[in-house]
mmCIF file of C-alpha atoms in Angstrom:
data_model
loop_
_atom_site.group_PDB
_atom_site.id
_atom_site.type_symbol
_atom_site.label_atom_id
_atom_site.label_comp_id
_atom_site.label_asym_id
_atom_site.label_seq_id
_atom_site.Cartn_x
_atom_site.Cartn_y
_atom_site.Cartn_z
ATOM 1 C CA MET A 1423 9.292 6.217 -35.918
ATOM 2 C CA SER A 1424 10.184 2.963 -37.952
ATOM 3 C CA GLY A 1425 10.233 -0.273 -36.673
ATOM 4 C CA ILE A 1426 7.540 -1.108 -34.211
ATOM 5 C CA ASN A 1427 7.057 -4.403 -34.795
ATOM 6 C CA ILE A 1428 3.858 -5.198 -32.807
ATOM 7 C CA GLN A 1429 3.272 -9.345 -32.423
ATOM 8 C CA VAL A 1430 0.002 -10.927 -31.322
ATOM 9 C CA HIS A 1431 -1.200 -13.907 -29.661
ATOM 10 C CA THR A 1432 -4.159 -15.734 -29.128
ATOM 11 C CA ALA A 1433 -5.757 -17.725 -26.903
ATOM 12 C CA MET A 1434 -8.585 -18.926 -25.308
ATOM 13 C CA GLY A 1435 -11.154 -17.223 -23.791
ATOM 14 C CA ALA A 1436 -12.941 -18.337 -20.975
ATOM 15 C CA GLU A 1437 -16.117 -17.516 -19.181
ATOM 16 C CA LEU A 1438 -16.890 -17.053 -15.433
ATOM 17 C CA SER A 1439 -20.631 -18.218 -14.098
ATOM 18 C CA GLY A 1440 -21.594 -18.513 -10.347
ATOM 19 C CA ARG A 1441 -24.428 -16.935 -7.539
ATOM 20 C CA VAL A 1442 -23.990 -14.003 -5.912
ATOM 21 C CA VAL A 1443 -25.481 -14.790 -2.251
ATOM 22 C CA SER A 1444 -26.787 -12.447 0.462
ATOM 23 C CA ASN A 1445 -26.146 -11.889 4.186
ATOM 24 C CA LEU A 1446 -28.126 -8.765 4.094
ATOM 25 C CA PRO A 1447 -31.514 -8.449 6.126
ATOM 26 C CA PRO A 1448 -34.572 -9.587 4.573
ATOM 27 C CA GLY A 1449 -36.834 -7.849 2.396
ATOM 28 C CA PRO A 1450 -37.476 -4.355 0.144
ATOM 29 C CA VAL A 1451 -34.882 -2.278 0.417
ATOM 30 C CA MET A 1452 -36.180 1.364 -0.123
ATOM 31 C CA GLY A 1453 -34.382 4.250 -0.971
ATOM 32 C CA ALA A 1454 -33.980 7.666 0.740
ATOM 33 C CA ARG A 1455 -37.612 8.820 -0.431
ATOM 34 C CA GLY A 1456 -39.572 5.403 0.287
ATOM 35 C CA GLN A 1457 -38.910 4.527 -3.145
ATOM 36 C CA ALA A 1458 -38.067 0.433 -3.944
ATOM 37 C CA ARG A 1459 -34.863 -0.374 -4.437
ATOM 38 C CA PRO A 1460 -34.549 -2.954 -6.664
ATOM 39 C CA SER A 1461 -32.052 -6.118 -5.630
ATOM 40 C CA VAL A 1462 -30.588 -6.593 -8.238
ATOM 41 C CA ALA A 1463 -25.888 -6.995 -8.271
ATOM 42 C CA SER A 1464 -24.114 -4.886 -10.550
ATOM 43 C CA ILE A 1465 -21.081 -7.631 -10.628
ATOM 44 C CA ILE A 1466 -17.385 -5.745 -11.331
ATOM 45 C CA LEU A 1467 -14.521 -7.562 -12.703
ATOM 46 C CA MET A 1468 -10.799 -6.641 -11.618
ATOM 47 C CA GLN A 1469 -7.677 -7.908 -12.670
ATOM 48 C CA ARG A 1470 -4.349 -8.461 -10.002
ATOM 49 C CA ASP A 1471 -1.180 -9.757 -10.573
ATOM 50 C CA GLY A 1472 -1.288 -11.980 -14.686
ATOM 51 C CA ILE A 1473 -0.291 -15.304 -13.987
ATOM 52 C CA GLY A 1474 -0.685 -18.432 -16.959
ATOM 53 C CA LEU A 1475 -0.091 -16.317 -19.785
ATOM 54 C CA PRO A 1476 1.789 -13.535 -19.272
ATOM 55 C CA GLU A 1477 2.466 -12.414 -22.399
ATOM 56 C CA ILE A 1478 -1.218 -12.445 -23.118
ATOM 57 C CA ASN A 1479 -2.199 -10.231 -20.531
ATOM 58 C CA GLY A 1480 0.910 -7.912 -19.177
ATOM 59 C CA GLY A 1481 -0.041 -7.858 -16.095
ATOM 60 C CA GLY A 1482 -1.869 -4.696 -16.689
ATOM 61 C CA VAL A 1483 -5.610 -3.927 -17.434
ATOM 62 C CA VAL A 1484 -7.324 -6.345 -19.216
ATOM 63 C CA VAL A 1485 -10.441 -4.944 -21.751
ATOM 64 C CA LEU A 1486 -13.268 -7.091 -21.981
ATOM 65 C CA ASN A 1487 -16.037 -7.766 -24.525
ATOM 66 C CA GLY A 1488 -18.148 -8.319 -21.547
ATOM 67 C CA GLY A 1489 -16.786 -7.012 -18.687
ATOM 68 C CA THR A 1490 -18.832 -3.928 -17.794
ATOM 69 C CA GLY A 1491 -22.121 -3.384 -17.672
ATOM 70 C CA ILE A 1492 -22.527 -6.979 -16.291
ATOM 71 C CA THR A 1493 -26.128 -7.396 -13.465
ATOM 72 C CA ALA A 1494 -26.902 -10.913 -11.592
ATOM 73 C CA ASP A 1495 -30.788 -11.807 -13.036
ATOM 74 C CA ALA A 1496 -33.118 -12.353 -9.988
ATOM 75 C CA ASN A 1497 -31.881 -15.447 -8.197
ATOM 76 C CA GLY A 1498 -28.247 -14.534 -8.706
ATOM 77 C CA ASN A 1499 -26.890 -15.918 -10.872
ATOM 78 C CA PHE A 1500 -24.529 -13.816 -13.808
ATOM 79 C CA SER A 1501 -21.996 -14.777 -16.082
ATOM 80 C CA ILE A 1502 -18.917 -13.160 -17.362
ATOM 81 C CA PRO A 1503 -17.698 -14.199 -20.885
ATOM 82 C CA ASP A 1504 -14.475 -13.987 -23.059
ATOM 83 C CA VAL A 1505 -12.392 -13.141 -19.689
ATOM 84 C CA PRO A 1506 -8.624 -13.507 -21.198
ATOM 85 C CA PRO A 1507 -5.851 -15.867 -18.432
ATOM 86 C CA GLY A 1508 -5.389 -14.119 -15.465
ATOM 87 C CA SER A 1509 -5.965 -13.415 -11.649
ATOM 88 C CA TYR A 1510 -9.264 -11.677 -11.341
ATOM 89 C CA GLU A 1511 -11.219 -10.645 -8.630
ATOM 90 C CA ILE A 1512 -15.305 -10.093 -8.900
ATOM 91 C CA PHE A 1513 -16.852 -8.003 -6.830
ATOM 92 C CA ALA A 1514 -21.022 -7.884 -6.298
ATOM 93 C CA ARG A 1515 -22.846 -4.749 -5.187
ATOM 94 C CA LEU A 1516 -26.303 -4.850 -3.688
ATOM 95 C CA PRO A 1517 -27.921 -2.309 -2.372
ATOM 96 C CA ALA A 1518 -28.483 -1.992 1.359
ATOM 97 C CA ALA A 1519 -30.955 -0.354 3.650
ATOM 98 C CA PRO A 1520 -30.001 3.056 5.446
ATOM 99 C CA ASN A 1521 -27.631 3.215 7.481
ATOM 100 C CA THR A 1522 -26.788 0.323 7.434
ATOM 101 C CA GLY A 1523 -23.084 0.616 4.569
ATOM 102 C CA TRP A 1524 -21.622 3.262 3.047
ATOM 103 C CA GLY A 1525 -23.190 5.389 0.361
ATOM 104 C CA THR A 1526 -21.832 7.068 -2.629
ATOM 105 C CA ALA A 1527 -20.807 9.942 -0.402
ATOM 106 C CA ASN A 1528 -21.039 9.261 3.131
ATOM 107 C CA PRO A 1529 -20.241 7.174 5.846
ATOM 108 C CA PRO A 1530 -23.406 4.306 7.380
ATOM 109 C CA VAL A 1531 -24.659 7.100 10.302
ATOM 110 C CA ARG A 1532 -25.504 9.250 6.895
ATOM 111 C CA ALA A 1533 -25.727 7.733 3.770
ATOM 112 C CA THR A 1534 -29.203 7.312 2.789
ATOM 113 C CA THR A 1535 -28.462 5.075 -0.554
ATOM 114 C CA PRO A 1536 -25.808 2.970 0.802
ATOM 115 C CA TRP A 1537 -24.397 0.169 -1.000
ATOM 116 C CA ALA A 1538 -22.921 -3.085 0.206
ATOM 117 C CA LEU A 1539 -20.250 -4.925 -1.441
ATOM 118 C CA GLY A 1540 -18.940 -9.441 -1.875
ATOM 119 C CA ARG A 1541 -16.108 -10.637 -3.137
ATOM 120 C CA VAL A 1542 -13.661 -13.184 -4.462
ATOM 121 C CA SER A 1543 -10.898 -13.877 -6.065
ATOM 122 C CA VAL A 1544 -10.079 -16.492 -9.493
ATOM 123 C CA ASP A 1545 -7.753 -17.622 -11.409
ATOM 124 C CA VAL A 1546 -8.611 -17.913 -15.534
ATOM 125 C CA HIS A 1547 -5.873 -20.980 -16.953
ATOM 126 C CA GLY A 1548 -7.985 -21.087 -20.581
ATOM 127 C CA ALA A 1549 -10.999 -23.233 -19.685
ATOM 128 C CA ASN A 1550 -14.537 -22.127 -18.017
ATOM 129 C CA VAL A 1551 -14.760 -21.061 -14.308
ATOM 130 C CA ASP A 1552 -18.356 -22.397 -12.675
ATOM 131 C CA ASN A 1553 -19.490 -22.804 -9.684
ATOM 132 C CA ILE A 1554 -18.036 -19.291 -8.576
ATOM 133 C CA ASN A 1555 -19.937 -17.945 -4.842
ATOM 134 C CA ILE A 1556 -20.096 -14.791 -4.108
ATOM 135 C CA THR A 1557 -21.453 -12.771 -0.948
ATOM 136 C CA VAL A 1558 -22.440 -10.263 0.198
ATOM 137 C CA ARG A 1559 -21.950 -9.006 3.223
ATOM 138 C CA PRO A 1560 -23.407 -5.483 5.288
ATOM 139 C CA GLY A 1561 -19.750 -5.025 6.621
ATOM 140 C CA PHE A 1562 -17.689 -5.429 9.264
ATOM 141 C CA ASP A 1563 -16.450 -2.624 12.274
ATOM 142 C CA LEU A 1564 -12.959 -2.184 12.952
ATOM 143 C CA LYS A 1565 -12.243 -1.536 17.046
ATOM 144 C CA GLY A 1566 -9.748 0.489 17.932
ATOM 145 C CA LYS A 1567 -7.663 2.498 20.596
ATOM 146 C CA VAL A 1568 -4.832 4.502 20.841
ATOM 147 C CA PHE A 1569 -1.847 3.901 23.426
ATOM 148 C CA VAL A 1570 0.362 7.140 23.891
ATOM 149 C CA ASP A 1571 3.409 6.801 25.908
ATOM 150 C CA GLY A 1572 2.292 2.961 26.672
ATOM 151 C CA ARG A 1573 -1.468 3.917 28.405
ATOM 152 C CA PRO A 1574 -4.970 4.584 26.377
ATOM 153 C CA ALA A 1575 -5.869 8.029 25.945
ATOM 154 C CA ALA A 1576 -6.997 10.353 23.334
ATOM 155 C CA ALA A 1577 -4.573 12.071 21.535
ATOM 156 C CA GLY A 1578 -4.243 15.286 18.810
ATOM 157 C CA LEU A 1579 -3.657 12.984 15.325
ATOM 158 C CA GLN A 1580 -5.746 11.427 12.672
ATOM 159 C CA ILE A 1581 -6.814 8.524 11.661
ATOM 160 C CA SER A 1582 -7.930 6.683 8.160
ATOM 161 C CA LEU A 1583 -7.995 3.934 6.652
ATOM 162 C CA VAL A 1584 -7.082 2.734 2.175
ATOM 163 C CA PRO A 1585 -7.973 0.063 0.137
ATOM 164 C CA ASP A 1586 -4.676 -1.692 -0.020
ATOM 165 C CA ASP A 1587 -5.228 -4.201 -2.888
ATOM 166 C CA THR A 1588 -7.059 -4.306 -6.049
ATOM 167 C CA ALA A 1589 -10.286 -1.921 -4.894
ATOM 168 C CA SER A 1590 -8.547 0.887 -4.855
ATOM 169 C CA ALA A 1591 -9.036 0.604 -8.430
ATOM 170 C CA ILE A 1592 -12.142 -0.773 -9.147
ATOM 171 C CA ASN A 1593 -13.129 -0.139 -12.209
ATOM 172 C CA ASP A 1594 -17.368 0.614 -10.545
ATOM 173 C CA GLY A 1595 -18.344 4.123 -10.260
ATOM 174 C CA PRO A 1596 -20.539 3.428 -6.463
ATOM 175 C CA GLY A 1597 -17.659 0.832 -5.968
ATOM 176 C CA SER A 1598 -15.107 3.820 -7.181
ATOM 177 C CA LEU A 1599 -16.747 6.555 -3.980
ATOM 178 C CA ILE A 1600 -17.866 3.743 -2.110
ATOM 179 C CA TYR A 1601 -13.577 3.078 -0.782
ATOM 180 C CA ASP A 1602 -12.925 7.267 -1.825
ATOM 181 C CA GLN A 1603 -14.650 8.192 0.979
ATOM 182 C CA ILE A 1604 -14.013 5.598 3.032
ATOM 183 C CA GLY A 1605 -10.272 6.900 2.936
ATOM 184 C CA GLN A 1606 -11.605 10.125 3.841
ATOM 185 C CA TYR A 1607 -13.233 8.553 6.834
ATOM 186 C CA HIS A 1608 -11.301 10.325 10.682
ATOM 187 C CA PRO A 1609 -13.106 8.791 13.403
ATOM 188 C CA GLN A 1610 -13.455 10.240 16.518
ATOM 189 C CA ILE A 1611 -11.053 9.388 19.338
ATOM 190 C CA GLY A 1612 -12.814 9.102 22.339
ATOM 191 C CA SER A 1613 -11.287 10.671 26.106
ATOM 192 C CA ASP A 1614 -10.253 6.247 26.581
ATOM 193 C CA GLY A 1615 -8.272 6.427 22.789
ATOM 194 C CA SER A 1616 -10.987 4.284 21.529
ATOM 195 C CA PHE A 1617 -12.322 4.905 17.453
ATOM 196 C CA THR A 1618 -13.976 3.091 15.583
ATOM 197 C CA PHE A 1619 -14.385 2.260 11.608
ATOM 198 C CA PRO A 1620 -18.116 1.076 10.470
ATOM 199 C CA LEU A 1621 -19.402 -1.406 8.610
ATOM 200 C CA LEU A 1622 -16.080 -1.975 6.345
ATOM 201 C CA PRO A 1623 -16.057 -4.341 3.212
ATOM 202 C CA GLU A 1624 -13.955 -7.252 2.779
ATOM 203 C CA GLY A 1625 -10.161 -6.000 1.523
ATOM 204 C CA THR A 1626 -7.182 -4.978 2.731
ATOM 205 C CA TYR A 1627 -6.880 -1.778 4.299
ATOM 206 C CA ARG A 1628 -3.789 0.195 4.787
ATOM 207 C CA PHE A 1629 -3.710 2.501 8.261
ATOM 208 C CA GLN A 1630 -2.441 6.745 7.417
ATOM 209 C CA VAL A 1631 -2.050 8.508 10.616
ATOM 210 C CA SER A 1632 -1.803 12.557 10.600
ATOM 211 C CA PHE A 1633 -0.823 14.519 13.894
ATOM 212 C CA GLY A 1634 -2.968 17.417 14.670
ATOM 213 C CA GLY A 1635 -6.371 18.763 13.393
ATOM 214 C CA ALA A 1636 -8.093 15.503 15.108
ATOM 215 C CA GLU A 1637 -10.940 16.154 15.834
ATOM 216 C CA SER A 1638 -10.813 14.201 19.621
ATOM 217 C CA GLU A 1639 -12.309 14.984 22.949
ATOM 218 C CA ALA A 1640 -11.528 18.074 24.237
ATOM 219 C CA ALA A 1641 -9.065 16.195 26.654
ATOM 220 C CA ALA A 1642 -6.685 15.217 23.404
ATOM 221 C CA ILE A 1643 -3.152 14.981 25.152
ATOM 222 C CA LYS A 1644 -0.767 17.711 22.942
ATOM 223 C CA LEU A 1645 1.643 15.637 20.715
ATOM 224 C CA PRO A 1646 4.926 16.697 20.620
ATOM 225 C CA ALA A 1647 7.042 17.855 17.086
ATOM 226 C CA ASN A 1648 8.551 14.532 17.697
ATOM 227 C CA ALA A 1649 6.286 12.339 18.378
ATOM 228 C CA TYR A 1650 6.116 8.605 16.117
ATOM 229 C CA ILE A 1651 4.033 6.166 14.830
ATOM 230 C CA ALA A 1652 5.572 3.867 17.120
ATOM 231 C CA ASP A 1653 3.511 0.397 15.731
ATOM 232 C CA ILE A 1654 -0.006 -0.600 14.370
ATOM 233 C CA ARG A 1655 -0.885 -4.118 16.052
ATOM 234 C CA GLN A 1656 -3.412 -6.412 16.088
ATOM 235 C CA GLU A 1657 -3.506 -9.417 18.650
ATOM 236 C CA SER A 1658 -0.200 -8.570 18.799
ATOM 237 C CA VAL A 1659 0.958 -9.450 15.179
ATOM 238 C CA SER A 1660 2.130 -5.557 13.451
ATOM 239 C CA VAL A 1661 -0.121 -4.309 10.805
ATOM 240 C CA TYR A 1662 1.677 -1.289 10.510
ATOM 241 C CA ASP A 1663 3.402 -2.031 7.480
ATOM 242 C CA SER A 1664 1.433 -5.081 6.083
ATOM 243 C CA GLY A 1665 -2.313 -3.185 6.799
ATOM 244 C CA VAL A 1666 -4.653 -4.823 8.080
ATOM 245 C CA VAL A 1667 -7.665 -6.898 6.337
ATOM 246 C CA VAL A 1668 -11.721 -6.822 6.883
ATOM 247 C CA GLY A 1669 -12.882 -10.987 5.691
ATOM 248 C CA ASN A 1670 -16.569 -12.309 6.473
ATOM 249 C CA ALA A 1671 -16.110 -12.309 10.371
ATOM 250 C CA PRO A 1672 -15.004 -9.493 12.877
ATOM 251 C CA PRO A 1673 -11.645 -8.525 11.939
ATOM 252 C CA ASN A 1674 -9.609 -8.510 16.059
ATOM 253 C CA THR A 1675 -9.622 -4.831 17.585
ATOM 254 C CA VAL A 1676 -6.296 -2.421 16.514
ATOM 255 C CA GLU A 1677 -3.446 -0.747 18.917
ATOM 256 C CA VAL A 1678 -2.088 2.193 17.446
ATOM 257 C CA VAL A 1679 0.689 2.881 19.136
ATOM 258 C CA VAL A 1680 2.294 6.381 19.911
ATOM 259 C CA ASN A 1681 5.287 7.309 21.730
ATOM 260 C CA THR A 1682 6.723 11.441 21.998
ATOM 261 C CA ASN A 1683 10.311 10.268 22.175
ATOM 262 C CA GLY A 1684 11.665 9.777 17.592
ATOM 263 C CA GLY A 1685 15.125 11.104 16.179
ATOM 264 C CA SER A 1686 15.461 13.691 14.368
ATOM 265 C CA ILE A 1687 17.412 15.004 11.639
ATOM 266 C CA GLU A 1688 18.581 18.685 10.844
ATOM 267 C CA GLY A 1689 21.329 19.584 8.144
ATOM 268 C CA THR A 1690 22.007 21.557 4.739
ATOM 269 C CA VAL A 1691 22.091 20.155 0.821
ATOM 270 C CA ILE A 1692 24.882 21.336 -1.113
ATOM 271 C CA GLY A 1693 24.240 22.020 -4.637
ATOM 272 C CA ASN A 1694 25.864 23.259 -7.956
ATOM 273 C CA GLU A 1695 29.900 24.737 -6.998
ATOM 274 C CA GLU A 1696 29.289 23.529 -3.388
ATOM 275 C CA LYS A 1697 26.784 25.547 -2.431
ATOM 276 C CA PRO A 1698 24.081 25.815 -0.317
ATOM 277 C CA ALA A 1699 20.936 25.061 -2.305
ATOM 278 C CA SER A 1700 17.515 26.537 -1.718
ATOM 279 C CA GLY A 1701 13.982 24.346 -2.313
ATOM 280 C CA MET A 1702 15.033 20.976 -2.517
ATOM 281 C CA THR A 1703 13.172 18.328 -2.020
ATOM 282 C CA VAL A 1704 14.654 16.450 1.054
ATOM 283 C CA VAL A 1705 13.238 12.314 0.958
ATOM 284 C CA LEU A 1706 13.332 10.749 4.383
ATOM 285 C CA VAL A 1707 13.382 6.189 3.245
ATOM 286 C CA PRO A 1708 12.636 3.833 5.416
ATOM 287 C CA PRO A 1709 15.108 0.571 5.693
ATOM 288 C CA ALA A 1710 14.948 -1.677 3.661
ATOM 289 C CA GLU A 1711 13.077 -4.061 5.346
ATOM 290 C CA ARG A 1712 9.501 -1.946 5.587
ATOM 291 C CA ARG A 1713 9.834 0.119 2.168
ATOM 292 C CA THR A 1714 6.165 -1.372 1.672
ATOM 293 C CA ASN A 1715 5.218 1.651 4.219
ATOM 294 C CA PRO A 1716 3.759 4.672 2.508
ATOM 295 C CA ASP A 1717 3.325 6.232 5.792
ATOM 296 C CA LEU A 1718 7.390 6.187 6.604
ATOM 297 C CA TYR A 1719 8.842 7.984 4.536
ATOM 298 C CA GLN A 1720 8.686 11.832 5.038
ATOM 299 C CA THR A 1721 10.240 15.088 2.707
ATOM 300 C CA VAL A 1722 10.762 18.528 3.592
ATOM 301 C CA ARG A 1723 11.925 21.500 1.497
ATOM 302 C CA THR A 1724 15.318 23.058 2.359
ATOM 303 C CA ASP A 1725 15.094 26.785 2.919
ATOM 304 C CA GLU A 1726 16.691 30.020 1.192
ATOM 305 C CA SER A 1727 19.622 28.639 3.093
ATOM 306 C CA GLY A 1728 20.048 25.481 2.412
ATOM 307 C CA HIS A 1729 18.587 24.040 5.703
ATOM 308 C CA PHE A 1730 15.996 21.366 6.400
ATOM 309 C CA ALA A 1731 15.111 19.384 9.624
ATOM 310 C CA VAL A 1732 13.186 15.343 9.714
ATOM 311 C CA SER A 1733 11.215 15.381 13.117
ATOM 312 C CA GLY A 1734 9.512 12.465 14.771
ATOM 313 C CA ILE A 1735 11.491 9.400 13.220
ATOM 314 C CA PRO A 1736 11.145 6.174 14.522
ATOM 315 C CA PRO A 1737 14.105 4.126 15.377
ATOM 316 C CA GLY A 1738 16.175 2.661 12.196
ATOM 317 C CA GLN A 1739 18.728 2.797 8.986
ATOM 318 C CA TYR A 1740 17.852 5.645 7.623
ATOM 319 C CA THR A 1741 18.273 6.881 3.064
ATOM 320 C CA LEU A 1742 18.215 11.085 2.884
ATOM 321 C CA PHE A 1743 18.061 11.710 -1.102
ATOM 322 C CA ALA A 1744 18.105 15.410 -2.466
ATOM 323 C CA SER A 1745 16.769 16.888 -5.596
ATOM 324 C CA PRO A 1746 15.026 19.924 -6.880
ATOM 325 C CA THR A 1747 12.927 17.421 -9.445
ATOM 326 C CA ILE A 1748 12.580 14.581 -8.954
ATOM 327 C CA GLN A 1749 9.160 12.848 -7.784
ATOM 328 C CA VAL A 1750 9.106 11.136 -4.088
ATOM 329 C CA ALA A 1751 7.173 8.230 -4.832
ATOM 330 C CA SER A 1752 10.099 7.582 -7.286
ATOM 331 C CA PHE A 1753 12.203 6.813 -3.825
ATOM 332 C CA GLN A 1754 9.695 3.657 -3.528
ATOM 333 C CA ASN A 1755 10.630 2.284 -6.624
ATOM 334 C CA ALA A 1756 13.342 -0.251 -5.325
ATOM 335 C CA ASP A 1757 15.074 -0.104 -8.890
ATOM 336 C CA PHE A 1758 15.657 3.292 -9.388
ATOM 337 C CA LEU A 1759 17.131 3.525 -5.658
ATOM 338 C CA ALA A 1760 19.585 0.962 -6.788
ATOM 339 C CA LYS A 1761 20.329 3.240 -9.669
ATOM 340 C CA HIS A 1762 20.706 5.966 -7.398
ATOM 341 C CA SER A 1763 22.244 4.789 -4.397
ATOM 342 C CA ALA A 1764 25.393 6.629 -4.230
ATOM 343 C CA HIS A 1765 23.635 9.899 -4.008
ATOM 344 C CA GLY A 1766 22.202 9.052 -0.473
ATOM 345 C CA SER A 1767 23.406 9.155 2.763
ATOM 346 C CA ARG A 1768 22.921 6.628 5.200
ATOM 347 C CA LEU A 1769 21.651 7.536 8.969
ATOM 348 C CA GLU A 1770 21.323 5.965 12.109
ATOM 349 C CA VAL A 1771 18.727 7.388 14.190
ATOM 350 C CA SER A 1772 17.628 6.847 17.499
ATOM 351 C CA ASP A 1773 14.539 7.697 19.743
ATOM 352 C CA GLY A 1774 15.383 11.231 21.615
ATOM 353 C CA LEU A 1775 18.810 11.093 19.570
ATOM 354 C CA HIS A 1776 19.895 14.372 16.768
ATOM 355 C CA LYS A 1777 21.796 14.243 13.716
ATOM 356 C CA SER A 1778 23.019 16.408 11.614
ATOM 357 C CA ALA A 1779 23.963 15.784 8.368
ATOM 358 C CA ILE A 1780 24.847 18.004 5.197
ATOM 359 C CA LEU A 1781 23.934 16.151 1.799
ATOM 360 C CA LYS A 1782 24.992 16.790 -1.861
ATOM 361 C CA ALA A 1783 22.419 17.160 -4.181
ATOM 362 C CA MET A 1784 21.086 14.758 -6.758
ATOM 363 C CA LEU A 1785 21.509 17.210 -9.904
ATOM 364 C CA ASN A 1786 20.832 16.410 -13.733
ATOM 365 C CA GLU A 1787 19.722 13.185 -12.499
#
């Protein structure tokens, strides 16, 4: 390969400095075996979307001269040198008392060596940024209820939360394990539909809901195949597509709204020589205004006769695609969808209605 030219630009690196403040209960923090855990804050710098000089940082990962292994001093003061222009999140991590935060492998109820986190957003334009204050808090409970066809009730589903911001890729071992553990946590759903996610760190979280296999109480409603998540609301505002924000105060109660009369689609995929195609991946792509929500995409495989069926579909305008090789994530990319839109089959789905479709496979794409 020849003709590969690399242009190097220069920019002044900035120093970020400030102080970590703790809202954790005062006093020494003890470990699982009674040993003291040093209350020294670990500092983690993560890049968000690039700003200012995108040709410097490319909007991707920045390798920092001093961006790893940084700790605050005994008074909470910290300094991060040589930071290129860009938009960043600074996380601070402190040890918390047993059962008062998420551990590296357990939720708060079982975590014997938990951590507490704080974070702040910083924009760097080349000049030093001083007096950055990061407050480490214990976290806040997120409470909610499940409603089935308008009535609060336990139901056969599982609910989880995953970070939907910079925290999802945090480059800190204990911090990464904490967010992984949050993503694996399924709260128990009470007979009145109530549930609680305990002591969540600050951030934006996206709900993930799956039907069946929930650790609900015996009175749980067995949901039919056409059940679907109609909405997830917080104070009458939908957060299903955007996610719920946990900030510096207790978040409002969440309502998970389930309806049991979703639409359904079945059909046949046609492949080579106009014959039914087995083993094809069929992807149901949601309406354009809701494509940021990964939960609204559904995938199935065609059987040996090329047949497929999708149920529990919320009302809306959908597009069906079939392919032998393309990954589902590709259909969440706007440019990919625009390029291959001619291969899709558009259908209007309504509550309780059944649709049939004949779908041509995307071959050699």
